[in-house]
Short mmCIF file of C-alpha atoms and ligand atoms in Angstrom, two decimals:
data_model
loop_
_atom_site.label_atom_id
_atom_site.label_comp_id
_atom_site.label_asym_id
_atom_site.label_seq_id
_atom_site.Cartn_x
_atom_site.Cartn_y
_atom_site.Cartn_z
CA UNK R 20 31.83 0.18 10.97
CA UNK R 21 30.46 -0.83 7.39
CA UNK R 22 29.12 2.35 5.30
CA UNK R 23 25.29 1.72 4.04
CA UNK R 24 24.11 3.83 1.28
CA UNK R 25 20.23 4.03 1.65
CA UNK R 26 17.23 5.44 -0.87
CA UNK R 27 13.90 4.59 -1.43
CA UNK R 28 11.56 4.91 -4.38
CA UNK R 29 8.38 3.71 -3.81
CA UNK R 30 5.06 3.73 -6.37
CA UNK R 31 2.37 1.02 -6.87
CA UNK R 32 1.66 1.87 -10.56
CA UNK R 33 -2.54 0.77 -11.46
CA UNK R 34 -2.56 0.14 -15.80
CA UNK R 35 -6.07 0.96 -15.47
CA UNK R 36 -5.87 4.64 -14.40
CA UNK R 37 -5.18 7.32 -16.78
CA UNK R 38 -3.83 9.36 -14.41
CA UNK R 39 -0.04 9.30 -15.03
CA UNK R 40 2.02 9.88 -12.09
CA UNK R 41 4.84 12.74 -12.85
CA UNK R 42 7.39 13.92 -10.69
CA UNK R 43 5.25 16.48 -8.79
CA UNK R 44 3.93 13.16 -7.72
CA UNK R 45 6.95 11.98 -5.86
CA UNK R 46 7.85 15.84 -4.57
CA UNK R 47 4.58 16.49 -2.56
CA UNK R 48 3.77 15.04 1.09
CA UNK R 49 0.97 12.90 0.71
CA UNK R 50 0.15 10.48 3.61
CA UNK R 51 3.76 9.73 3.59
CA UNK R 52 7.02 12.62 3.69
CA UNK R 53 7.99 14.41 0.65
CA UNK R 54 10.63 13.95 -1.43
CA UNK R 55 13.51 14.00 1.51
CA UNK R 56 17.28 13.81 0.30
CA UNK R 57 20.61 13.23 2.22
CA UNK R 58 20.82 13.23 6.43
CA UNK R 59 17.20 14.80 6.49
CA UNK R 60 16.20 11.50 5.81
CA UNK R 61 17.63 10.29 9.50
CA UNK R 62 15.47 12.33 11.27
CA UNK R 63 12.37 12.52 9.03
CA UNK R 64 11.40 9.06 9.11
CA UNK R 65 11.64 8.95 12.68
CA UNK R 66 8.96 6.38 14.36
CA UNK R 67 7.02 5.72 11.43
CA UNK R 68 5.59 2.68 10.08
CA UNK R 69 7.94 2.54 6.63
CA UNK R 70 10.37 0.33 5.52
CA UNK R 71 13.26 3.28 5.82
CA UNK R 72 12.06 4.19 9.39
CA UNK R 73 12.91 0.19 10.51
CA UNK R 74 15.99 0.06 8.41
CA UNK R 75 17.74 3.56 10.19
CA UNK R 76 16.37 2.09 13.37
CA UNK R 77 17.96 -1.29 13.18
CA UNK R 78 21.06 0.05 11.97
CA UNK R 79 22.09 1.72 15.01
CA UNK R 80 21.95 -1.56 16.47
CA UNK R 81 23.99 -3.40 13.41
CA UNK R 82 26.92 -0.85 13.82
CA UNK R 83 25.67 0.01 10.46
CA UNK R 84 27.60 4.06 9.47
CA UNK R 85 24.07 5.14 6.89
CA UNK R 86 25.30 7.38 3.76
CA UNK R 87 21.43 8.70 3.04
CA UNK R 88 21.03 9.23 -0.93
CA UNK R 89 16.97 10.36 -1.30
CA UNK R 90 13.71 8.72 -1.13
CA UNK R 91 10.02 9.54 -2.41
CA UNK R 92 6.90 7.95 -3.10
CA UNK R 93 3.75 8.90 -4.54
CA UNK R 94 0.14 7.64 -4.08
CA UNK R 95 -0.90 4.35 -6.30
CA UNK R 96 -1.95 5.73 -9.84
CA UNK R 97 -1.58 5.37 -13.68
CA UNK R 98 1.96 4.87 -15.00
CA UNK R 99 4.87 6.66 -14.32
CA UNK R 100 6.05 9.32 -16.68
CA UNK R 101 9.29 7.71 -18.32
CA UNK R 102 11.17 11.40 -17.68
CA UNK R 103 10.48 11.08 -14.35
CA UNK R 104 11.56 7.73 -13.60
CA UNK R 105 14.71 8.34 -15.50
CA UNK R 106 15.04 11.79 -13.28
CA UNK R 107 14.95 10.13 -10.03
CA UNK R 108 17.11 6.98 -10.52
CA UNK R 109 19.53 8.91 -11.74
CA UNK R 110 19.44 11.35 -9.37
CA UNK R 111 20.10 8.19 -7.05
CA UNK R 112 22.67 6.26 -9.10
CA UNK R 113 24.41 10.12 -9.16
CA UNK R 114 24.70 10.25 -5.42
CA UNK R 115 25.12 6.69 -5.22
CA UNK R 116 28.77 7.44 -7.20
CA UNK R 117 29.53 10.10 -4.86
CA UNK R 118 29.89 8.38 -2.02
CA UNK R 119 32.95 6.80 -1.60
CA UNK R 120 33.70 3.42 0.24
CA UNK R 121 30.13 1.89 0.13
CA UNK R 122 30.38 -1.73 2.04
CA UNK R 123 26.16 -2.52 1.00
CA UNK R 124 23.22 -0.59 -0.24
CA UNK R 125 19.53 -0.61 0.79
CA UNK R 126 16.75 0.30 -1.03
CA UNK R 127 12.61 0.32 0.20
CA UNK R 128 11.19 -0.35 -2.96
CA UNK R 129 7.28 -1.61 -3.73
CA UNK R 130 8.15 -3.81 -6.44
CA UNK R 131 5.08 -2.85 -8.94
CA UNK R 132 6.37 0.06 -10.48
CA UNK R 133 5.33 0.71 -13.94
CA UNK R 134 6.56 3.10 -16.59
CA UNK R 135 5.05 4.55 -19.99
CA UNK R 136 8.27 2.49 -21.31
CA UNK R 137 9.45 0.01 -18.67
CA UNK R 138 7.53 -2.99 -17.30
CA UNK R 139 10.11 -3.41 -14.37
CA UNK R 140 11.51 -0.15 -13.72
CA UNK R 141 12.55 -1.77 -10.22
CA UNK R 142 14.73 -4.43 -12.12
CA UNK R 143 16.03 -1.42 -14.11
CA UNK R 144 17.26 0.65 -10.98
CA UNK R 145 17.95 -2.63 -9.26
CA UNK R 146 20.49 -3.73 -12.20
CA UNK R 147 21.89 -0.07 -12.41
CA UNK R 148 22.92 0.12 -9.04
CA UNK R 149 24.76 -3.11 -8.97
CA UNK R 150 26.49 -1.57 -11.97
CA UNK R 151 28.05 0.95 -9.99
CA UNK R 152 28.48 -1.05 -6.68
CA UNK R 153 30.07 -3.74 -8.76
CA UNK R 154 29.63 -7.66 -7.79
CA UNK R 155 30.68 -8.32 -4.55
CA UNK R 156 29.08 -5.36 -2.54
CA UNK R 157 25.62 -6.78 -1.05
CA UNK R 158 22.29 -5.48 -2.13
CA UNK R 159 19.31 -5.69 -0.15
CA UNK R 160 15.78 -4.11 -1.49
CA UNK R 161 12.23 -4.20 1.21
CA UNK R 162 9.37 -5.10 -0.85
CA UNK R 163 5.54 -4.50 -0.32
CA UNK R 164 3.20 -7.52 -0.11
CA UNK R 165 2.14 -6.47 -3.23
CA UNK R 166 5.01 -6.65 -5.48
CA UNK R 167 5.47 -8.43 -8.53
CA UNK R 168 8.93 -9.64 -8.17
CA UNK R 169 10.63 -10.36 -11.72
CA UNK R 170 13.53 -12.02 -12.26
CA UNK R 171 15.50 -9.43 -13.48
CA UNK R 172 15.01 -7.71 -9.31
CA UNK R 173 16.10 -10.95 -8.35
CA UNK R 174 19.28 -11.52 -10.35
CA UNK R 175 20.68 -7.80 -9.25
CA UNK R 176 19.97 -8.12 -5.41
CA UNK R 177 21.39 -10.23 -2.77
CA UNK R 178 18.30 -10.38 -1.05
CA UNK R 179 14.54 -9.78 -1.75
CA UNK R 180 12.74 -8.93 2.14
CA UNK R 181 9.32 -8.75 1.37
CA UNK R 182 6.19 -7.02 4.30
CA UNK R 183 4.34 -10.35 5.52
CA UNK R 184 1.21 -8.30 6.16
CA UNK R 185 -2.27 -6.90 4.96
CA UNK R 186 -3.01 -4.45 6.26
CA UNK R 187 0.86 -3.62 5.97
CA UNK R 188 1.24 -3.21 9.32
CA UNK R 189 4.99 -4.62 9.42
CA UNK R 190 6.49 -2.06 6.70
CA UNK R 191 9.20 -0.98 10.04
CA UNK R 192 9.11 -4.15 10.34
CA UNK R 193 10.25 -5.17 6.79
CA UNK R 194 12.90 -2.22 7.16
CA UNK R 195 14.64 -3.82 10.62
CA UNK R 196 14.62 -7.46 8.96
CA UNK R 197 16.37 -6.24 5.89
CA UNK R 198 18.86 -4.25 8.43
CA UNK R 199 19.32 -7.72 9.66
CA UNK R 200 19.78 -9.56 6.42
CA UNK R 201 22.37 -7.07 5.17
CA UNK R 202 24.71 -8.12 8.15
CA UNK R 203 23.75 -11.67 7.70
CA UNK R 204 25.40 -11.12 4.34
CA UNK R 205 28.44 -9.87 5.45
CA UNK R 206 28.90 -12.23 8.27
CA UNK R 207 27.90 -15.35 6.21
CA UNK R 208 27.53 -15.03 2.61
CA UNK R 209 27.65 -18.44 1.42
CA UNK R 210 23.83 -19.13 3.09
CA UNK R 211 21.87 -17.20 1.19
CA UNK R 212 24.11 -17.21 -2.03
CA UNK R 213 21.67 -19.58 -3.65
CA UNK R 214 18.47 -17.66 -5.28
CA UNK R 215 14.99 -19.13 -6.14
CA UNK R 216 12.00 -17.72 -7.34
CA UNK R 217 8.52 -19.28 -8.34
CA UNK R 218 5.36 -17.52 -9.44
CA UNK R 219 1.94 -18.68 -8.27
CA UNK R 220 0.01 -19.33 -11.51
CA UNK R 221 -3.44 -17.37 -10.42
CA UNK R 222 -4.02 -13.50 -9.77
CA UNK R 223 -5.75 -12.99 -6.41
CA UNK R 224 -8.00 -9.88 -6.03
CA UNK R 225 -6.92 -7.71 -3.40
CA UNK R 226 -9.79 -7.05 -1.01
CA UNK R 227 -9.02 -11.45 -0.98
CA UNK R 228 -5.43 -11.05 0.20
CA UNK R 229 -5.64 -9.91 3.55
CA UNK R 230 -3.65 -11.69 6.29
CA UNK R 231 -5.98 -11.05 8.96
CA UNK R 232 -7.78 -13.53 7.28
CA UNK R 233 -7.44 -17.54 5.66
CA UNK R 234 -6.23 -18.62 3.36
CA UNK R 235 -3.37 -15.78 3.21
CA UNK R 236 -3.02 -16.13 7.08
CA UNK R 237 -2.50 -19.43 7.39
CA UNK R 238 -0.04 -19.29 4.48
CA UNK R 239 2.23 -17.28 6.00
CA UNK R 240 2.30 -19.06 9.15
CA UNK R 241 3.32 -21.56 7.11
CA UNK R 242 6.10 -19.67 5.77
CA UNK R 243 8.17 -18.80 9.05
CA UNK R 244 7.97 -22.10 9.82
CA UNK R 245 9.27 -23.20 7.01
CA UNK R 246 12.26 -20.61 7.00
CA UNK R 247 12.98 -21.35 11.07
CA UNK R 248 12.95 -25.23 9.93
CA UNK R 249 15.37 -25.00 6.52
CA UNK R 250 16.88 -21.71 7.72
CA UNK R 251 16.25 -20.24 4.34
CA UNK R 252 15.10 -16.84 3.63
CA UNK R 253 11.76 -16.70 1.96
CA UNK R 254 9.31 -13.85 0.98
CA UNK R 255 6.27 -14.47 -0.45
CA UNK R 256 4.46 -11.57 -2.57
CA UNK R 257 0.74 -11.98 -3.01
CA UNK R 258 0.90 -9.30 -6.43
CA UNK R 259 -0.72 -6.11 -7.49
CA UNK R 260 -2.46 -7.38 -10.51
CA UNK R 261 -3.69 -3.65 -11.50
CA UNK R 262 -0.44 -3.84 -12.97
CA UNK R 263 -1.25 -5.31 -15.96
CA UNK R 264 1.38 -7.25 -17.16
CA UNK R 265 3.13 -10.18 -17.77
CA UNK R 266 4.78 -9.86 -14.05
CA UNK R 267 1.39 -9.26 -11.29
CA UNK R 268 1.33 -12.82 -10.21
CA UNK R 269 1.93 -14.28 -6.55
CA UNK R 270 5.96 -14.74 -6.18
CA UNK R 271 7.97 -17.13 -3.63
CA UNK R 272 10.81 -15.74 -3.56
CA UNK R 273 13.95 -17.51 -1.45
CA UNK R 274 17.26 -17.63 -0.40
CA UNK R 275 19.65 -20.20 0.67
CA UNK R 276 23.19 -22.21 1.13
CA UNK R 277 22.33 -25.47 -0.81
CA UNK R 278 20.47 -25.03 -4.54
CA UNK R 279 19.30 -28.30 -4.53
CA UNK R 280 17.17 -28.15 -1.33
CA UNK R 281 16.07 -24.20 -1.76
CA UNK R 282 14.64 -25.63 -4.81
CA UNK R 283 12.66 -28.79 -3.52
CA UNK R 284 11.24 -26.79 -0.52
CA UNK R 285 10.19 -23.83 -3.08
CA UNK R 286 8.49 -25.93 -5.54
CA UNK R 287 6.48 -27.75 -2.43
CA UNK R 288 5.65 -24.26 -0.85
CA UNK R 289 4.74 -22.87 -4.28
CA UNK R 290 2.44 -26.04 -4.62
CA UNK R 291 1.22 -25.93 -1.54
CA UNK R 292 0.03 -22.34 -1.68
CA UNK R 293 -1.68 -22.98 -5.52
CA UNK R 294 -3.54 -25.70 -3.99
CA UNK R 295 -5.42 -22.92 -1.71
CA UNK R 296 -6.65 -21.23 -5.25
CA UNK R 297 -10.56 -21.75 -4.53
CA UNK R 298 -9.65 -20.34 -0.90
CA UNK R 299 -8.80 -17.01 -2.25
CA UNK R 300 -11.90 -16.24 -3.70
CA UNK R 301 -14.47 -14.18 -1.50
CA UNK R 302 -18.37 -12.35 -2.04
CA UNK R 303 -18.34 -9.05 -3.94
CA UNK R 304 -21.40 -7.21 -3.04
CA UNK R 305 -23.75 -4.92 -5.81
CA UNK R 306 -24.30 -1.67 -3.95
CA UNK R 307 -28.12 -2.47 -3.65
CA UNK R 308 -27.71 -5.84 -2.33
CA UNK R 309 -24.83 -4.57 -0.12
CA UNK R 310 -27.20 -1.78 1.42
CA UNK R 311 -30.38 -3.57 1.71
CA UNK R 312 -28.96 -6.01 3.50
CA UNK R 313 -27.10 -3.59 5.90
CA UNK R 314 -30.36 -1.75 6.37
CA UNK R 315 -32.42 -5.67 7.44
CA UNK R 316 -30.15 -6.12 10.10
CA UNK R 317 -30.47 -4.95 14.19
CA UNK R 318 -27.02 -3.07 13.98
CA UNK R 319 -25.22 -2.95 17.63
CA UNK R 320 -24.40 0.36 19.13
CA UNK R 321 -20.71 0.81 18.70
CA UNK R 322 -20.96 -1.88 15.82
CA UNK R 323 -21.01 -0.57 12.37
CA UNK R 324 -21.26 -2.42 8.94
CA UNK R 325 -18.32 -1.30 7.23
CA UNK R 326 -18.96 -1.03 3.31
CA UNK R 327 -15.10 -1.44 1.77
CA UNK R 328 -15.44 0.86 -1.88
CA UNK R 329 -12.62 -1.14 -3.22
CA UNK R 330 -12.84 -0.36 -6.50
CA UNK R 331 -12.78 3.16 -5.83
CA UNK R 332 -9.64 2.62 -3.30
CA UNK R 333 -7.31 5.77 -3.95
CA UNK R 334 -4.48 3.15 -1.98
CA UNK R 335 -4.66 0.92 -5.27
CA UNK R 336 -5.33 3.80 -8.03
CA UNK R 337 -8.43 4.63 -7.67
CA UNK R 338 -9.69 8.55 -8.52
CA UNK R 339 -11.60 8.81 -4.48
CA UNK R 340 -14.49 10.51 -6.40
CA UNK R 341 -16.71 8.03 -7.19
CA UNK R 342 -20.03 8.69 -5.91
CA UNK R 343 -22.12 6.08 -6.60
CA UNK R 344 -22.36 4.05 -2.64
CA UNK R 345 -22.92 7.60 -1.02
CA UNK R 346 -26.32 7.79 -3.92
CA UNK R 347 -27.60 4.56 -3.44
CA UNK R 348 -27.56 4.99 0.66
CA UNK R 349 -29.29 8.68 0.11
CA UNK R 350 -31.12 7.14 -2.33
CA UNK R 351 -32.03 4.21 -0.17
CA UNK R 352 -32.55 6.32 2.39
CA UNK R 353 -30.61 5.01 4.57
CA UNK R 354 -30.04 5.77 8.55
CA UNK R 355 -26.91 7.14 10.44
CA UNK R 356 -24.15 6.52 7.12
CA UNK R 357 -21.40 7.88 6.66
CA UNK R 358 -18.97 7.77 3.57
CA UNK R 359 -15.21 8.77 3.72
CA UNK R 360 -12.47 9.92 1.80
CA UNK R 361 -14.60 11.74 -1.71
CA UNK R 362 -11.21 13.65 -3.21
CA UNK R 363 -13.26 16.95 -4.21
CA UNK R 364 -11.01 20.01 -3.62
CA UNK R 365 -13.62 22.00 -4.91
CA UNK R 366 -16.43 21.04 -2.33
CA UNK R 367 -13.90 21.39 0.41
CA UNK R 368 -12.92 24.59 -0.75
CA UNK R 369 -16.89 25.57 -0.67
CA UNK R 370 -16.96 23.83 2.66
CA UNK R 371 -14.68 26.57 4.30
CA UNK R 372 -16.22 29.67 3.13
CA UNK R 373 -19.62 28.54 4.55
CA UNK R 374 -20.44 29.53 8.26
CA UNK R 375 -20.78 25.84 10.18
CA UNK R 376 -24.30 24.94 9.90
CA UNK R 377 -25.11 26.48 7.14
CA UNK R 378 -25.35 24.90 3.73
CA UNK R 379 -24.21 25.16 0.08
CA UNK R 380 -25.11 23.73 -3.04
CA UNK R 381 -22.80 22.19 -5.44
CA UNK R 382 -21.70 18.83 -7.53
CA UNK R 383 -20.05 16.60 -5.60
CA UNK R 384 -17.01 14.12 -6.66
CA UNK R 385 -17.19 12.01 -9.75
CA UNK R 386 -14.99 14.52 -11.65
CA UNK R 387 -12.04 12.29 -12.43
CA UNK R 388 -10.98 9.54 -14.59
CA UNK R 389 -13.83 6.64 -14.11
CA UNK R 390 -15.66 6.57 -17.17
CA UNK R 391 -19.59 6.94 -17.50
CA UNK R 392 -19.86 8.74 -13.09
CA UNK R 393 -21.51 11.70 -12.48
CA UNK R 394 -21.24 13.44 -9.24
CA UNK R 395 -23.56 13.82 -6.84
CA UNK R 396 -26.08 17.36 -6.85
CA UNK R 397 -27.62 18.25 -4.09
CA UNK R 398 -27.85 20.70 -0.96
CA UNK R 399 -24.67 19.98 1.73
CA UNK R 400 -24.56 21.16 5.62
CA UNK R 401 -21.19 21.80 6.67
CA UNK R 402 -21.26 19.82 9.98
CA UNK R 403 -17.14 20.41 10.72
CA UNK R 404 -13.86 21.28 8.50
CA UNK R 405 -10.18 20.67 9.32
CA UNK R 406 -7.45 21.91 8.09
CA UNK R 407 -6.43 18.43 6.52
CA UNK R 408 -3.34 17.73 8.57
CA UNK R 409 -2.60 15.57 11.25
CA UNK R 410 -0.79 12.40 12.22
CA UNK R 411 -2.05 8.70 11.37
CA UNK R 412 -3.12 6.93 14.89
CA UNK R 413 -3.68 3.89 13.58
CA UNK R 414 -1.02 0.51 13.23
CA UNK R 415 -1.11 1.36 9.03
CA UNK R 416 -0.36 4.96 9.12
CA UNK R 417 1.28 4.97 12.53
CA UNK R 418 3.33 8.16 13.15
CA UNK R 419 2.69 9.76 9.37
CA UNK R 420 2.43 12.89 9.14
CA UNK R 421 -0.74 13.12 6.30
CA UNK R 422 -1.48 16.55 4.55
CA UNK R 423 -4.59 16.17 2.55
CA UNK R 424 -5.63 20.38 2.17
CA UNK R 425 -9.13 21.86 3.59
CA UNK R 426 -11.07 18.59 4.58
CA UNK R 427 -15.43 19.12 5.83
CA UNK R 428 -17.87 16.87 7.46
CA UNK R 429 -20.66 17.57 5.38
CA UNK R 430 -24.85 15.97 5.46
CA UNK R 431 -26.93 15.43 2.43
CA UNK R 432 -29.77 17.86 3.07
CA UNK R 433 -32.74 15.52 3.66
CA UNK R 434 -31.00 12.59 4.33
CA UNK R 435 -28.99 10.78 7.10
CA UNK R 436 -26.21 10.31 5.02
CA UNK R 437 -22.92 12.48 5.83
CA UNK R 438 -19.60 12.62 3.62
CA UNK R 439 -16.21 13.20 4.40
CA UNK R 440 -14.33 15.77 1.89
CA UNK R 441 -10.38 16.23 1.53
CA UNK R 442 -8.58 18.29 -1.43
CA UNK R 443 -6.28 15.56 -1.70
CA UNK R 444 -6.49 11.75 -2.03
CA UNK R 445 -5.98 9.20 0.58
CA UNK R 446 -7.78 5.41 1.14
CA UNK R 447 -9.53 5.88 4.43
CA UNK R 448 -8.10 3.62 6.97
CA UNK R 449 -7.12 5.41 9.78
CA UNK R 450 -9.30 6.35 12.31
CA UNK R 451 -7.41 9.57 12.69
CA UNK R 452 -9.39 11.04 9.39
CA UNK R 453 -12.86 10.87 11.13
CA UNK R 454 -11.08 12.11 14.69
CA UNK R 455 -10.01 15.41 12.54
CA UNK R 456 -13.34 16.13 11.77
CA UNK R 457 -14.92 15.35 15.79
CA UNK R 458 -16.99 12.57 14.34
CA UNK R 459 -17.00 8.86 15.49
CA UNK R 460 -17.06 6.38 13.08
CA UNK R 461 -18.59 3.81 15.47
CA UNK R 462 -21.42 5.69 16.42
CA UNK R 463 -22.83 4.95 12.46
CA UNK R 464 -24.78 2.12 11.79
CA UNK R 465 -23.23 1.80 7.82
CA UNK R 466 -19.60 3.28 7.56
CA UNK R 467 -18.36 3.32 3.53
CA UNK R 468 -14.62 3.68 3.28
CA UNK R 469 -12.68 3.93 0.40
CA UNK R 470 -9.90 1.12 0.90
CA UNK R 471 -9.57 -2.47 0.09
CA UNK R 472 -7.97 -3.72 3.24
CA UNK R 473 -5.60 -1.51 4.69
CA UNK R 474 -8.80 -0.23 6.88
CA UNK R 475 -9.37 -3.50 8.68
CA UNK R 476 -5.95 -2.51 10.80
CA UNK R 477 -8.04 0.42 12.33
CA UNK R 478 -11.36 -0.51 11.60
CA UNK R 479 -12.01 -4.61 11.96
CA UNK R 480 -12.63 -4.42 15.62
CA UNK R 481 -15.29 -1.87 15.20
CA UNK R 482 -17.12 -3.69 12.73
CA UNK R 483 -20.36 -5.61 13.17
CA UNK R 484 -19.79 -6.83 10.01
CA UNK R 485 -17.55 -6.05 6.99
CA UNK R 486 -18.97 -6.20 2.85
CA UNK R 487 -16.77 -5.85 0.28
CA UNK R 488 -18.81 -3.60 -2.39
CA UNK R 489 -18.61 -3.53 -6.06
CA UNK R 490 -18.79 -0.01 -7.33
CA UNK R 491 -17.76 1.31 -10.13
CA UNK R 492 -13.71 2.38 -10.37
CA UNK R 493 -10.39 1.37 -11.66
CA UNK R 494 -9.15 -0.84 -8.75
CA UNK R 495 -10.89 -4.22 -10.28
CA UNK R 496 -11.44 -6.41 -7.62
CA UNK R 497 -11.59 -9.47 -10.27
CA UNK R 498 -12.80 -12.57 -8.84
CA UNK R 499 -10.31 -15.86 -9.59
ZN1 ZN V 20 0.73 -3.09 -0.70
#
């Protein structure tokens, strides 16, 4: 048996937020576990879709003997207090020392962490721990889609496994391969010795990069073809360019036995991909245009027009408060809407000391860090509350246990417009938020969700049609 030691540290750090993300951050359950350290991590990331889950899973199978050291993540936000960066890698480099005989080490990373000091924290942690573990012990780190891999990451791993999904619905997945490549590297070192990375020289907006969709999904087609056909490893990593910095590009990043040929097969996959540039970009609606043309069509029973408030997407930084979609459709007067997740712990507070039925009047939402919002006044019927927690149904949040505080259905008196309240922040793409609540998203005609693309795992099939909306927030979805 070959002893692992295993930790994660995941955060997906948005420049343009002024929220800074502090170490109460990374201690609280959000949609994913809390900060979890030694064997408790074996059994709390049992069947869930995250890179650690995978990774303890496959190991059983790889003989692998698992030395958990900690892991936490917090939701995507502004930049992560230096103090508390510094607190948890060295809380893992600490335990990391204690362990004694360490054969390999894992780490589930996101790969677009950002400090108030450090550009590439990752590279930081990365280059720490092969300090301790010293040169010849392998070091394999999971990736999200969305990193922005530097070479810095690169030179202190072994290997670089990046998800090959958006929606991220392979993050297990991700965990298992990297299982996988870890004993690769022990049985056969020499064929993925050689390292090469290349970085795509455009930024691609997010709500653009989905996989369920061209160009992205016939790129990575390409690329397990490719990999089968060279037997290379590659991962490619389509950026988080909220970011900010000289590092949120695209990234091929690969790994083989002969230098020469990793390099020729990069450099054609890397040209191959910027070819596709014009392919990446996609229509951003205004939130008039968006809604008058939802409200000319003959929407199917059962077949909602899903409104994506990317820019307001908590899952990329955004504050979940902005208000402006659920005005324009009460404005508009639109029929049979609804609007989910608006992060207003005050409202849902207000929600549960009002007898169902009844109503309440308050300010709604736009309370947080997007400059010039307002939030919405008005008179709100509490239709349903929850007590916020329950388990993600759907392939993104499969098996999480999500704690978001006192949640309501609430209507917009005079309008057929209803929101969805929770006290804490979460991108709506599960179907298991509306479910909490006894309401059913495709019995709407216009459904607004606060998510870029992690809803279309849950949501696509439901979906008459799917606009990608422009309001205001701090997840700029940029066009190329
Ligand atoms: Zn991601």
């Amino acid at each position: 048996m070959v002893n692992i030691a295993i930790a994660g540290f995941q955060h997906e750090t948005n420049c343009f937020s002024l929220i800074q993300t502090t170490l109460e951050d990374f201690m609280q359950a959000d949609c994913w576990p809390a900060y979890t350290k030694g064997d408790a991590i074996l059994s709390t990331f049992n069947q869930m879709n995250i890179p650690i889950s995978g990774f303890i899973e496959e190991a059983k199978n790889q003989k692998f003997n698992l030395e958990p050291l900690l892991w936490c993540s917090a939701l995507p936000s502004g930049k992560v207090e230096q103090a508390t960066f510094d607190h948890i890698s060295a809380q893992i480099i600490s335990k990391l020392k204690q362990c004694k005989n360490i054969d390999g080490v894992y780490l589930d990373l996101h790969g677009a962490m950002v400090t108030s000091e450090m550009d590439d924290p990752e590279g930081v942690l990365l280059s720490r721990v092969r300090w301790i573990v010293g040169p010849d012990t392998p070091i394999v780190a999971s990736l999200d889609l969305h990193a922005n891999v530097t070479p810095q990451m690169l030179k202190a791993a072994n290997m670089l496994i990046s998800y090959r999904t958006y929606p991220h619905v392979d993050m297990a997945e991700t965990g298992k391969r990297a299982a996988k490549a870890l004993k690769q590297l022990f049985k056969k070192p020499n064929n993925y010795k050689q390292k090469a990375i290349r970085q795509v020289p455009f930024k691609i907006a997010l709500p653009f990069q989905s996989t369920m969709q061209n160009p992205a999904k016939d790129i990575y087609e390409r690329l397990e073809i490719i990999e089968e056909k060279y037997s290379i490893n590659l991962s490619l990593n389509l950026g988080f360019p909220l970011a900010d910095n000289a590092s949120c590009y695209p990234t091929l990043v690969g790994f083989g036995k002969n230098a020469n040929k990793l390099n020729k097969i990069m450099d054609q996959f890397a040209e191959e991909i910027t070819l596709k540039k014009q392919e990446f970009k996609g229509k951003l609606w205004s939130i008039d245009e968006a809604i008058q043309h939802a409200m000319n069509q003959k929407i199917p029973p059962g077949k909602p027009i899903i409104f994506a408030d990317t820019q307001d997407n908590p899952g990329g930084g955004g504050s979940g408060d902005v208000m402006e979609i659920v005005k324009s459709l009460a404005k508009h007067n639109a029929k049979n809407a609804i609007a989910a997740i608006i992060c207003d712990p005050d409202a849902a507070y207000l929600a549960h000391n009002t007898p169902l039925g009844k109503s309440f009047k308050t300010k709604i939402g736009g309370k947080t860090s997007v400059a010039n919002q307002s939030p919405l006044e008005g008179e709100f019927t509490v239709k349903s509350i929850g007590k916020g927690e329950f388990t993600g149904t759907g392939p993104f949040y499969k098996g999480c246990p999500i704690n978001l505080g006192p949640m309501a259905l609430l209507s917009i008196k005079g309008t057929d417009v209803e929101i969805i309240v929770s006290s804490k922040k979460m991108q709506a793409a599960d179907r298991a938020i509306f479910n909490h609540l006894n309401v059913s998203p495709a019995q709407r005609s216009i459904v607004c969700l606060k998510s870029s693309v992690h809803f279309r795992a849950d949501f696509q099939s439901m979906a008459s049609d799917i606009l990608v909306v422009a309001a205001p927030g701090v997840n700029y979805a940029k066009q190329i």
